[in-house]
Short mmCIF file of C-alpha atoms in Angstrom, two decimals:
data_model
loop_
_atom_site.label_atom_id
_atom_site.label_comp_id
_atom_site.label_asym_id
_atom_site.label_seq_id
_atom_site.Cartn_x
_atom_site.Cartn_y
_atom_site.Cartn_z
CA MET A 13 -83.79 44.72 -9.56
CA ILE A 14 -82.84 44.73 -13.23
CA LYS A 15 -83.48 47.81 -15.37
CA THR A 16 -84.13 47.44 -19.09
CA ASN A 17 -85.53 49.77 -21.71
CA TYR A 18 -87.71 47.14 -23.36
CA LEU A 19 -89.04 44.05 -21.61
CA ILE A 20 -90.59 41.49 -23.98
CA VAL A 21 -92.44 38.50 -22.54
CA GLY A 22 -92.44 35.65 -25.07
CA SER A 23 -90.09 34.41 -27.79
CA GLY A 24 -92.38 33.65 -30.72
CA VAL A 25 -92.33 35.48 -34.03
CA ALA A 26 -94.02 38.58 -32.54
CA GLY A 27 -91.63 39.07 -29.64
CA LEU A 28 -88.45 38.15 -31.51
CA THR A 29 -89.23 40.37 -34.50
CA LEU A 30 -89.92 43.37 -32.31
CA ALA A 31 -86.77 42.78 -30.26
CA LEU A 32 -84.63 42.52 -33.38
CA LYS A 33 -85.94 45.73 -34.92
CA ILE A 34 -85.78 47.89 -31.81
CA ALA A 35 -82.29 46.62 -30.89
CA HIS A 36 -81.06 47.54 -34.36
CA GLN A 37 -82.68 50.99 -34.25
CA PHE A 38 -81.41 51.84 -30.75
CA PRO A 39 -78.10 49.99 -30.22
CA GLN A 40 -77.46 51.98 -27.02
CA LYS A 41 -80.68 50.70 -25.41
CA THR A 42 -81.27 47.34 -23.77
CA VAL A 43 -83.84 44.75 -24.80
CA THR A 44 -84.69 41.83 -22.52
CA ILE A 45 -86.69 38.81 -23.67
CA VAL A 46 -88.02 36.53 -20.93
CA THR A 47 -89.50 33.20 -21.95
CA LYS A 48 -90.64 30.37 -19.72
CA ALA A 49 -89.22 27.54 -21.83
CA THR A 50 -86.31 27.48 -24.27
CA ALA A 51 -85.80 30.45 -26.57
CA ASP A 52 -87.24 28.64 -29.59
CA GLU A 53 -90.31 27.12 -27.89
CA SER A 54 -93.48 28.95 -28.87
CA ASN A 55 -96.73 28.55 -30.79
CA THR A 56 -94.86 29.95 -33.81
CA LYS A 57 -92.66 26.84 -33.92
CA TYR A 58 -95.70 24.60 -34.46
CA ALA A 59 -97.33 26.63 -37.25
CA GLN A 60 -97.39 24.20 -40.19
CA GLY A 61 -99.33 25.90 -42.95
CA GLY A 62 -97.63 29.20 -43.65
CA ILE A 63 -98.24 32.91 -44.06
CA ALA A 64 -101.14 34.25 -46.12
CA ILE A 65 -99.67 37.05 -48.26
CA VAL A 66 -100.69 38.37 -51.66
CA THR A 67 -97.65 37.90 -53.91
CA ASP A 68 -99.36 36.93 -57.18
CA LYS A 69 -100.94 40.22 -58.28
CA ILE A 70 -102.29 38.67 -61.52
CA GLY A 71 -104.47 35.87 -60.15
CA ASP A 72 -104.88 37.37 -56.70
CA SER A 73 -105.35 40.82 -55.14
CA TYR A 74 -105.35 42.60 -51.81
CA ASN A 75 -109.09 43.10 -52.14
CA LYS A 76 -109.67 39.34 -52.49
CA HIS A 77 -107.61 38.61 -49.38
CA ILE A 78 -109.43 41.38 -47.50
CA GLU A 79 -112.80 39.99 -48.58
CA ASP A 80 -111.85 36.42 -47.59
CA THR A 81 -110.72 37.63 -44.15
CA ILE A 82 -113.90 39.60 -43.53
CA ILE A 83 -116.15 36.74 -44.70
CA CYS A 84 -114.31 34.33 -42.41
CA GLY A 85 -114.58 36.79 -39.50
CA ASP A 86 -118.38 36.74 -39.96
CA GLY A 87 -118.91 40.49 -39.90
CA LEU A 88 -116.89 41.28 -36.76
CA CYS A 89 -113.52 42.19 -38.29
CA ASP A 90 -112.33 45.80 -38.17
CA PRO A 91 -112.14 46.66 -41.91
CA ALA A 92 -109.42 49.29 -41.40
CA VAL A 93 -107.24 46.78 -39.54
CA VAL A 94 -107.84 44.07 -42.15
CA GLU A 95 -106.81 46.43 -44.96
CA MET A 96 -103.74 47.63 -43.10
CA VAL A 97 -102.48 44.14 -42.20
CA ILE A 98 -102.98 42.65 -45.66
CA ASN A 99 -101.40 45.58 -47.48
CA GLU A 100 -98.32 45.30 -45.24
CA GLY A 101 -97.83 41.59 -46.01
CA PRO A 102 -95.31 41.77 -48.86
CA LYS A 103 -93.02 44.12 -46.89
CA ARG A 104 -92.94 41.77 -43.93
CA LEU A 105 -92.26 38.76 -46.19
CA LYS A 106 -89.35 40.63 -47.78
CA GLU A 107 -87.86 41.17 -44.31
CA LEU A 108 -88.14 37.50 -43.43
CA ILE A 109 -86.34 36.51 -46.62
CA GLU A 110 -83.61 39.10 -45.91
CA TRP A 111 -83.18 37.56 -42.44
CA GLY A 112 -82.61 34.17 -44.03
CA ALA A 113 -86.00 32.45 -43.90
CA MET A 114 -86.36 29.93 -46.73
CA PHE A 115 -89.71 29.41 -48.47
CA ASP A 116 -90.66 26.74 -51.00
CA LYS A 117 -90.51 27.58 -54.70
CA ASN A 118 -92.03 25.94 -57.77
CA ILE A 119 -90.26 24.76 -60.91
CA GLU A 120 -90.51 28.29 -62.34
CA GLY A 121 -88.49 29.58 -59.39
CA THR A 122 -91.30 31.64 -57.89
CA LEU A 123 -92.93 31.11 -54.51
CA ASP A 124 -94.99 27.92 -54.30
CA LEU A 125 -98.32 29.20 -52.99
CA GLY A 126 -100.66 26.89 -51.10
CA LYS A 127 -104.40 27.16 -50.61
CA GLU A 128 -106.26 26.71 -47.34
CA GLY A 129 -109.83 26.83 -46.09
CA GLY A 130 -111.61 30.15 -46.59
CA HIS A 131 -109.14 31.41 -49.20
CA SER A 132 -110.39 32.13 -52.70
CA GLU A 133 -106.88 31.93 -54.20
CA ASN A 134 -103.54 30.21 -53.64
CA ARG A 135 -101.63 32.68 -51.45
CA VAL A 136 -100.07 30.77 -48.56
CA VAL A 137 -96.27 31.08 -48.52
CA HIS A 138 -94.73 28.08 -46.78
CA HIS A 139 -91.66 26.04 -45.91
CA LYS A 140 -92.90 22.48 -46.46
CA ASP A 141 -95.12 21.73 -43.42
CA GLN A 142 -92.86 23.45 -40.87
CA THR A 143 -93.18 27.12 -41.79
CA GLY A 144 -93.31 28.43 -38.24
CA LYS A 145 -90.20 26.50 -37.23
CA GLU A 146 -88.28 27.92 -40.19
CA ILE A 147 -89.35 31.49 -39.43
CA GLU A 148 -88.46 31.06 -35.74
CA ARG A 149 -85.04 29.71 -36.72
CA ALA A 150 -84.27 32.61 -39.05
CA ILE A 151 -85.34 35.38 -36.66
CA LEU A 152 -83.71 33.80 -33.60
CA SER A 153 -80.40 33.50 -35.45
CA GLN A 154 -80.53 37.26 -36.11
CA VAL A 155 -81.51 38.04 -32.52
CA GLN A 156 -78.49 36.11 -31.24
CA LEU A 157 -76.20 38.46 -33.18
CA LYS A 158 -77.43 41.53 -31.28
CA THR A 159 -75.30 42.33 -28.23
CA ASN A 160 -77.99 44.55 -26.69
CA ILE A 161 -80.62 41.78 -26.61
CA ASP A 162 -80.60 39.54 -23.55
CA VAL A 163 -82.66 36.35 -23.97
CA LEU A 164 -83.53 34.67 -20.66
CA PRO A 165 -84.97 31.14 -21.08
CA HIS A 166 -86.73 29.32 -18.23
CA HIS A 167 -87.93 32.63 -16.78
CA PHE A 168 -91.65 32.62 -15.95
CA SER A 169 -93.43 35.97 -15.77
CA ILE A 170 -95.60 36.10 -12.67
CA ASP A 171 -97.24 39.52 -12.68
CA LEU A 172 -96.95 42.99 -14.13
CA ILE A 173 -95.96 45.95 -11.97
CA THR A 174 -98.31 48.91 -12.35
CA GLU A 175 -99.00 52.27 -10.75
CA ASN A 176 -101.92 54.51 -11.70
CA SER A 177 -102.64 52.34 -14.77
CA ARG A 178 -99.03 52.58 -15.97
CA CYS A 179 -96.90 49.49 -16.44
CA LEU A 180 -93.44 49.82 -14.88
CA GLY A 181 -92.15 46.28 -15.40
CA ALA A 182 -92.77 42.75 -14.18
CA HIS A 183 -91.91 40.19 -11.52
CA VAL A 184 -90.28 37.12 -13.10
CA LEU A 185 -89.42 33.72 -11.62
CA ASN A 186 -86.06 32.19 -12.52
CA GLN A 187 -87.26 28.58 -12.68
CA LYS A 188 -83.79 27.15 -12.07
CA THR A 189 -82.76 29.21 -9.03
CA LYS A 190 -86.35 29.84 -7.75
CA GLU A 191 -85.40 33.52 -7.36
CA ILE A 192 -88.05 36.12 -8.17
CA ILE A 193 -86.47 38.92 -10.18
CA THR A 194 -87.92 42.41 -10.48
CA PHE A 195 -87.57 43.92 -13.95
CA ARG A 196 -88.09 47.65 -14.25
CA SER A 197 -88.75 48.67 -17.86
CA ASP A 198 -89.71 51.70 -19.89
CA PHE A 199 -91.97 49.58 -22.07
CA THR A 200 -93.32 46.08 -21.53
CA VAL A 201 -94.65 43.88 -24.33
CA LEU A 202 -96.79 40.77 -23.90
CA ALA A 203 -96.19 38.31 -26.75
CA THR A 204 -97.16 35.18 -24.86
CA GLY A 205 -99.20 33.23 -27.41
CA GLY A 206 -102.36 31.20 -26.87
CA ILE A 207 -104.50 29.45 -24.28
CA GLY A 208 -104.72 25.88 -25.61
CA HIS A 209 -104.05 24.01 -22.38
CA LEU A 210 -107.19 25.41 -20.84
CA TYR A 211 -108.87 22.71 -22.96
CA GLY A 212 -106.16 20.04 -22.91
CA HIS A 213 -107.16 18.69 -26.32
CA THR A 214 -105.22 21.26 -28.33
CA THR A 215 -102.71 21.66 -31.10
CA ASN A 216 -100.77 24.13 -28.91
CA PRO A 217 -97.59 23.18 -27.06
CA VAL A 218 -97.78 22.76 -23.26
CA ILE A 219 -96.54 26.32 -22.69
CA ALA A 220 -99.80 27.80 -24.06
CA THR A 221 -101.51 28.68 -20.79
CA GLY A 222 -102.76 32.22 -21.42
CA ASP A 223 -100.21 33.85 -19.10
CA GLY A 224 -100.05 37.22 -20.86
CA ILE A 225 -103.81 37.66 -21.09
CA ALA A 226 -104.26 36.73 -17.42
CA MET A 227 -101.50 39.11 -16.30
CA ALA A 228 -103.04 41.93 -18.33
CA TYR A 229 -106.49 41.16 -16.88
CA ARG A 230 -105.15 41.37 -13.32
CA VAL A 231 -103.88 44.93 -13.90
CA GLY A 232 -107.12 46.09 -15.50
CA ALA A 233 -106.30 45.93 -19.21
CA GLU A 234 -109.27 45.57 -21.56
CA ILE A 235 -109.83 41.97 -22.71
CA LYS A 236 -112.18 41.41 -25.65
CA ASP A 237 -113.72 38.70 -27.85
CA MET A 238 -112.55 35.75 -25.75
CA GLU A 239 -115.68 33.79 -26.64
CA PHE A 240 -114.29 33.34 -30.16
CA ILE A 241 -112.19 30.21 -29.87
CA GLN A 242 -111.00 28.52 -33.01
CA PHE A 243 -111.03 24.73 -33.04
CA HIS A 244 -108.88 23.30 -35.81
CA PRO A 245 -110.99 20.64 -37.54
CA THR A 246 -108.21 18.15 -38.25
CA SER A 247 -106.04 17.12 -35.33
CA MET A 248 -104.99 13.47 -35.27
CA TYR A 249 -107.38 11.54 -33.05
CA LYS A 250 -105.99 9.84 -29.97
CA LYS A 251 -107.62 8.52 -26.81
CA SER A 252 -105.23 10.14 -24.33
CA ASP A 253 -105.07 13.76 -23.17
CA GLY A 254 -102.28 16.18 -24.02
CA PRO A 255 -101.19 18.10 -27.13
CA SER A 256 -102.77 16.85 -30.36
CA PHE A 257 -100.81 16.56 -33.58
CA LEU A 258 -102.12 19.00 -36.18
CA ILE A 259 -102.86 17.84 -39.71
CA SER A 260 -102.40 21.10 -41.57
CA GLU A 261 -105.30 22.66 -43.42
CA ALA A 262 -102.94 22.78 -46.39
CA VAL A 263 -103.44 19.00 -46.70
CA ARG A 264 -107.06 19.66 -47.67
CA GLY A 265 -105.82 22.45 -49.90
CA PHE A 266 -103.64 19.81 -51.54
CA GLY A 267 -106.76 17.74 -52.29
CA ALA A 268 -107.48 15.54 -49.27
CA HIS A 269 -111.14 14.83 -48.40
CA LEU A 270 -113.00 14.45 -45.12
CA ARG A 271 -115.07 11.28 -44.78
CA THR A 272 -117.23 9.62 -42.18
CA LYS A 273 -116.32 6.15 -40.92
CA LYS A 274 -118.63 4.74 -43.62
CA GLY A 275 -116.83 6.75 -46.33
CA HIS A 276 -119.38 9.52 -46.91
CA LEU A 277 -117.90 12.83 -48.15
CA PHE A 278 -119.93 14.98 -45.78
CA MET A 279 -118.60 18.52 -46.14
CA PRO A 280 -120.54 19.32 -49.37
CA ASP A 281 -123.68 18.67 -47.30
CA TYR A 282 -122.83 21.72 -45.17
CA ASP A 283 -121.03 24.23 -47.39
CA ALA A 284 -120.53 24.81 -51.12
CA ARG A 285 -116.77 25.12 -50.52
CA GLY A 286 -116.72 21.53 -49.24
CA ASP A 287 -113.49 20.53 -47.52
CA LEU A 288 -112.13 24.05 -47.97
CA ALA A 289 -114.83 25.84 -45.99
CA SER A 290 -113.54 27.99 -43.13
CA ARG A 291 -112.40 26.31 -39.93
CA ASP A 292 -115.45 27.20 -37.86
CA ILE A 293 -117.79 25.61 -40.39
CA VAL A 294 -115.69 22.46 -40.83
CA SER A 295 -115.30 21.96 -37.05
CA GLN A 296 -119.02 22.48 -36.43
CA SER A 297 -119.86 20.10 -39.29
CA ILE A 298 -117.62 17.40 -37.84
CA GLU A 299 -119.31 17.85 -34.45
CA LYS A 300 -122.71 17.33 -36.09
CA GLU A 301 -121.55 14.21 -37.92
CA LEU A 302 -120.11 12.70 -34.75
CA ALA A 303 -123.31 13.48 -32.85
CA LYS A 304 -125.34 11.67 -35.52
CA SER A 305 -123.11 8.61 -35.76
CA ASP A 306 -121.78 8.42 -32.18
CA ASP A 307 -118.36 7.72 -33.73
CA GLU A 308 -115.22 8.97 -31.99
CA CYS A 309 -113.70 10.62 -35.06
CA VAL A 310 -114.00 11.28 -38.77
CA TYR A 311 -111.29 10.61 -41.35
CA LEU A 312 -109.05 12.52 -43.73
CA ASP A 313 -108.52 10.62 -46.99
CA CYS A 314 -105.23 11.21 -48.82
CA THR A 315 -105.14 7.86 -50.65
CA HIS A 316 -105.98 9.37 -54.07
CA LEU A 317 -103.20 11.96 -53.95
CA ASP A 318 -99.84 11.95 -55.73
CA MET A 319 -97.91 10.41 -52.81
CA PRO A 320 -94.36 11.40 -53.86
CA ALA A 321 -95.55 15.01 -54.23
CA PHE A 322 -97.36 14.78 -50.89
CA ILE A 323 -94.24 13.52 -49.12
CA LYS A 324 -92.17 16.33 -50.61
CA HIS A 325 -94.72 18.93 -49.48
CA PHE A 326 -95.63 17.43 -46.07
CA PRO A 327 -92.65 15.38 -44.88
CA MET A 328 -93.32 15.88 -41.16
CA ILE A 329 -97.00 14.93 -41.43
CA TYR A 330 -96.14 11.86 -43.52
CA ASP A 331 -93.50 10.72 -41.01
CA ARG A 332 -95.80 11.33 -38.02
CA CYS A 333 -98.59 9.30 -39.64
CA LYS A 334 -96.14 6.52 -40.48
CA LEU A 335 -94.99 6.50 -36.84
CA ALA A 336 -98.64 6.07 -35.82
CA GLY A 337 -98.99 3.09 -38.17
CA ILE A 338 -100.92 4.98 -40.85
CA ASP A 339 -99.89 4.31 -44.45
CA LEU A 340 -101.26 7.36 -46.28
CA ALA A 341 -101.27 5.53 -49.61
CA LYS A 342 -104.03 3.24 -48.32
CA ASP A 343 -105.15 4.38 -44.84
CA TRP A 344 -107.31 7.30 -43.77
CA ILE A 345 -106.14 9.59 -40.96
CA PRO A 346 -108.50 9.64 -37.94
CA VAL A 347 -109.16 13.29 -37.05
CA VAL A 348 -111.21 15.38 -34.62
CA PRO A 349 -111.40 19.12 -33.89
CA ALA A 350 -109.01 20.43 -31.22
CA GLN A 351 -108.56 23.88 -29.70
CA HIS A 352 -106.16 25.78 -31.92
CA TYR A 353 -106.35 29.56 -31.58
CA ILE A 354 -107.97 32.32 -29.53
CA CYS A 355 -109.33 35.13 -31.72
CA GLY A 356 -109.76 37.53 -28.81
CA GLY A 357 -107.32 38.66 -26.15
CA ILE A 358 -105.76 41.87 -24.87
CA ALA A 359 -107.39 44.75 -26.76
CA VAL A 360 -104.84 46.86 -28.64
CA ASP A 361 -104.95 49.74 -31.11
CA GLN A 362 -103.08 49.74 -34.42
CA SER A 363 -99.86 50.65 -32.60
CA GLY A 364 -100.19 47.64 -30.29
CA LYS A 365 -101.03 49.82 -27.28
CA THR A 366 -103.21 48.33 -24.56
CA SER A 367 -105.45 50.33 -22.21
CA VAL A 368 -102.57 50.37 -19.68
CA GLN A 369 -99.88 52.97 -20.37
CA ASN A 370 -96.45 51.62 -21.37
CA LEU A 371 -97.94 48.13 -21.89
CA PHE A 372 -98.14 46.69 -25.40
CA ALA A 373 -99.25 43.33 -26.79
CA CYS A 374 -98.86 41.50 -30.08
CA GLY A 375 -99.34 38.05 -31.53
CA GLU A 376 -102.01 35.60 -30.45
CA CYS A 377 -102.45 37.06 -26.96
CA SER A 378 -103.67 40.34 -28.49
CA ARG A 379 -107.03 41.29 -29.95
CA THR A 380 -106.42 43.56 -32.92
CA GLY A 381 -109.72 43.34 -34.80
CA LEU A 382 -108.20 41.38 -37.69
CA HIS A 383 -109.87 38.04 -37.00
CA GLY A 384 -113.37 39.01 -35.88
CA ALA A 385 -115.36 35.91 -34.98
CA ASN A 386 -113.06 33.43 -36.70
CA ARG A 387 -109.46 33.64 -37.96
CA LEU A 388 -108.78 33.01 -41.64
CA ALA A 389 -106.15 30.29 -42.03
CA SER A 390 -102.52 31.49 -42.05
CA ASN A 391 -103.39 35.07 -41.08
CA SER A 392 -101.87 34.67 -37.60
CA LEU A 393 -98.18 34.81 -38.50
CA LEU A 394 -98.96 37.75 -40.77
CA GLU A 395 -100.70 39.60 -37.93
CA ALA A 396 -97.77 38.98 -35.57
CA LEU A 397 -95.26 40.33 -38.07
CA VAL A 398 -97.30 43.42 -38.91
CA TYR A 399 -98.12 44.38 -35.33
CA SER A 400 -94.57 43.88 -34.06
CA ASP A 401 -93.55 46.28 -36.83
CA ASN A 402 -96.29 48.72 -35.83
CA ILE A 403 -95.06 48.78 -32.22
CA TYR A 404 -91.52 49.32 -33.48
CA ASP A 405 -92.70 52.23 -35.64
CA TYR A 406 -94.55 53.81 -32.72
CA TRP A 407 -91.48 53.63 -30.46
CA SER A 408 -89.16 54.86 -33.21
CA GLU A 409 -91.26 57.78 -34.40
CA ASN A 410 -92.29 59.28 -31.05
CA THR A 411 -90.55 60.88 -28.09
CA PHE A 412 -91.70 60.11 -24.57
CA PRO A 413 -91.41 62.21 -21.41
CA SER A 414 -89.26 60.63 -18.72
CA THR A 415 -92.06 61.17 -16.21
CA GLN A 416 -94.03 58.53 -18.12
CA PHE A 417 -91.66 55.90 -16.72
CA GLU A 418 -91.44 57.15 -13.13
CA GLY A 419 -93.09 55.27 -10.28
CA LYS A 420 -92.53 53.07 -7.29
CA VAL A 421 -91.29 49.58 -8.03
CA GLU A 422 -90.81 47.13 -5.18
CA ASP A 423 -89.20 43.72 -5.12
CA TRP A 424 -91.40 40.64 -4.66
CA GLY A 425 -89.45 39.36 -1.68
CA ALA A 426 -88.12 35.94 -0.71
CA ASN A 427 -89.65 32.85 -2.30
CA ASN A 428 -89.40 30.61 0.76
CA LYS A 429 -92.97 29.56 1.55
CA PRO A 430 -94.01 25.87 1.64
CA ARG A 431 -94.27 24.02 -1.65
CA ILE A 432 -97.72 23.13 -2.91
CA ASP A 433 -98.58 19.49 -3.59
CA ALA A 434 -97.78 18.92 -7.28
CA ASP A 435 -100.50 16.26 -7.53
CA PHE A 436 -103.10 18.81 -6.41
CA VAL A 437 -102.08 21.18 -9.20
CA THR A 438 -102.13 18.40 -11.82
CA LYS A 439 -105.52 17.05 -10.74
CA THR A 440 -107.08 20.53 -10.54
CA LYS A 441 -105.80 21.35 -14.02
CA GLU A 442 -107.29 18.14 -15.43
CA ASP A 443 -110.64 18.91 -13.81
CA LEU A 444 -110.54 22.44 -15.22
CA GLN A 445 -109.80 21.16 -18.72
CA LEU A 446 -112.67 18.69 -18.56
CA LEU A 447 -115.02 21.44 -17.34
CA MET A 448 -114.08 23.70 -20.26
CA ARG A 449 -114.38 20.94 -22.87
CA GLN A 450 -117.81 19.93 -21.60
CA ASN A 451 -119.26 23.37 -20.83
CA ALA A 452 -117.47 25.81 -23.15
CA GLY A 453 -116.51 23.82 -26.25
CA ILE A 454 -117.45 24.13 -29.92
CA VAL A 455 -121.19 24.35 -29.17
CA ARG A 456 -122.28 26.01 -25.89
CA ASN A 457 -125.45 26.81 -23.98
CA ASP A 458 -126.21 29.23 -21.15
CA TYR A 459 -127.21 26.52 -18.69
CA ASP A 460 -123.82 24.78 -18.86
CA LEU A 461 -121.96 28.08 -19.06
CA LYS A 462 -123.57 29.36 -15.85
CA LEU A 463 -122.75 26.11 -14.07
CA ALA A 464 -119.15 26.52 -15.20
CA GLN A 465 -119.17 30.14 -14.07
CA LYS A 466 -120.09 29.17 -10.49
CA LYS A 467 -117.38 26.50 -10.38
CA LEU A 468 -114.77 28.86 -11.82
CA ASP A 469 -115.59 31.60 -9.30
CA LEU A 470 -114.97 29.16 -6.46
CA LEU A 471 -111.86 27.76 -8.10
CA GLU A 472 -110.41 31.23 -8.72
CA ASN A 473 -110.70 32.08 -5.01
CA GLU A 474 -109.10 28.76 -4.04
CA ILE A 475 -106.16 29.05 -6.43
CA LYS A 476 -105.59 32.73 -5.72
CA LYS A 477 -105.25 31.89 -2.01
CA ALA A 478 -102.84 29.07 -2.93
CA THR A 479 -100.62 31.58 -4.79
CA GLU A 480 -100.49 33.64 -1.59
CA ASP A 481 -99.85 30.73 0.79
CA TYR A 482 -97.36 28.65 -1.17
CA GLN A 483 -94.02 29.06 -2.90
CA VAL A 484 -94.19 30.60 -6.35
CA ASN A 485 -93.74 28.01 -9.09
CA ALA A 486 -94.67 28.00 -12.75
CA ASN A 487 -97.18 25.14 -12.57
CA LEU A 488 -99.26 26.79 -9.83
CA TRP A 489 -99.28 30.17 -11.55
CA GLU A 490 -100.09 28.61 -14.93
CA LEU A 491 -103.11 27.01 -13.25
CA TYR A 492 -104.10 30.39 -11.78
CA ASN A 493 -103.81 31.96 -15.24
CA LEU A 494 -105.86 29.18 -16.85
CA VAL A 495 -108.65 29.60 -14.31
CA ILE A 496 -108.79 33.33 -15.06
CA ILE A 497 -108.84 32.69 -18.82
CA GLY A 498 -111.65 30.15 -18.37
CA LYS A 499 -113.62 32.65 -16.31
CA ILE A 500 -113.29 35.35 -18.99
CA ILE A 501 -114.28 32.97 -21.81
CA VAL A 502 -117.36 31.82 -19.91
CA GLU A 503 -118.42 35.35 -18.91
CA GLN A 504 -118.06 36.68 -22.45
CA SER A 505 -119.83 33.61 -23.86
CA ILE A 506 -122.80 34.23 -21.57
CA ALA A 507 -122.88 37.90 -22.60
CA ARG A 508 -122.99 37.15 -26.35
CA ASN A 509 -126.40 36.26 -27.73
CA ASP A 510 -125.75 36.11 -31.49
CA ASN A 511 -123.94 33.22 -33.14
CA ARG A 512 -120.94 34.36 -35.16
CA GLY A 513 -118.05 32.47 -36.69
CA GLY A 514 -116.47 30.20 -34.11
CA PHE A 515 -119.10 31.01 -31.49
CA VAL A 516 -122.23 28.84 -31.42
CA LYS A 517 -124.70 28.90 -28.53
CA ILE A 518 -127.92 26.90 -28.50
CA GLU A 519 -130.90 26.44 -26.17
CA LYS A 520 -130.62 23.52 -23.77
CA ILE A 521 -133.78 21.84 -22.49
CA VAL A 522 -133.34 20.84 -18.84
#
């Protein structure tokens, strides 16, 4: 058993920022970060666009950003949370810059602000088209300087340890030694990112399997708004499964246009904002166009843009398109919607507290009330930064009785059961992904959802028994987590009867 004051599951911007701040504030206390891949592998790393923050107080304002967020969230945002997060933005940006994060500037020497769908003004702070990677680099370099932070890569969190609705730590698999380690902690934080590989066609990396949300669900934490799944409208089309390459929304902010195969500029047919409508509207519009034409994809046209300026601003996107044989000066990019973000998750208050004592959550796995029914572009990194700071403030400004952390913690035991057939896990995961794409995608209906619900109930029982009968490994437990996430999404989709933001349910005639 390993004892630590703060156990943080996940090494994206949310988890790293919190670890850095609390380690600095309490140098005598220990902070442990467990992450199932390498220390720098997270959804943060793949965030292209940037951070939406009001820095230009002349052309922009907090009220405009608040209004844009609430409009995008389609009436389901928590106004107090929206105001709090947006007002905190400049402070969090200042911290990032102090930690060494580099952001693009214009010829006047001020921040070069991009514009994305749903935003009324240019306010997206960015580092070319690799903003998340730059932020991750800067924060991780600071974390590595702290002697009281222990970062453990290739450690997969299996389950939380609770007693009387209090979290006392977690059981974690060392993926290299196959040993299951018991961590006893005063506070545990879930910062585990998204759920993209429940759908397969996703912009998320392969590690996005909803682990934190599923672990929280198993110990009775409140999970909300999981029906609100954001599909990014412009992922590069490909015939095979697996992670999809994201074409940043900032490309449309730069002036690119969506076209059908025949060249029709279709977005003005659906929304006055055209190509810069919010993500839910653009994704739903693409779905309608593909249903009408029976085409496999639509296209993003960049041929009219200033190509040297485009290459300077989007070097990674340009290179990736070139690698795929697409010459942006004359070719259109084939694009389709792909799962991108989950707007719901583990319900938390403004201090990041869940309904389970001593358990906190931040980042994409949490449901704060900021996003409502649909996340405004580039608000996710902002939310992660603000809520990690809020958790830090709560821990720093309060004293806690030692009895809060007392309880019985037992080791998992030996991990020497038979190994499960890897092909079974792979095939079951593929079947699950297909079920979710067909029955719980951009547009849903109760008939298909209820069919999926029956299949998921059976699958959950089967996979749960497999976790009891076979050796613990990450692939099997990721599958278990994905099945649970699918079940929650389907249940909450059936329960919702009004269409909002990213959630659309229609009648199906059978």
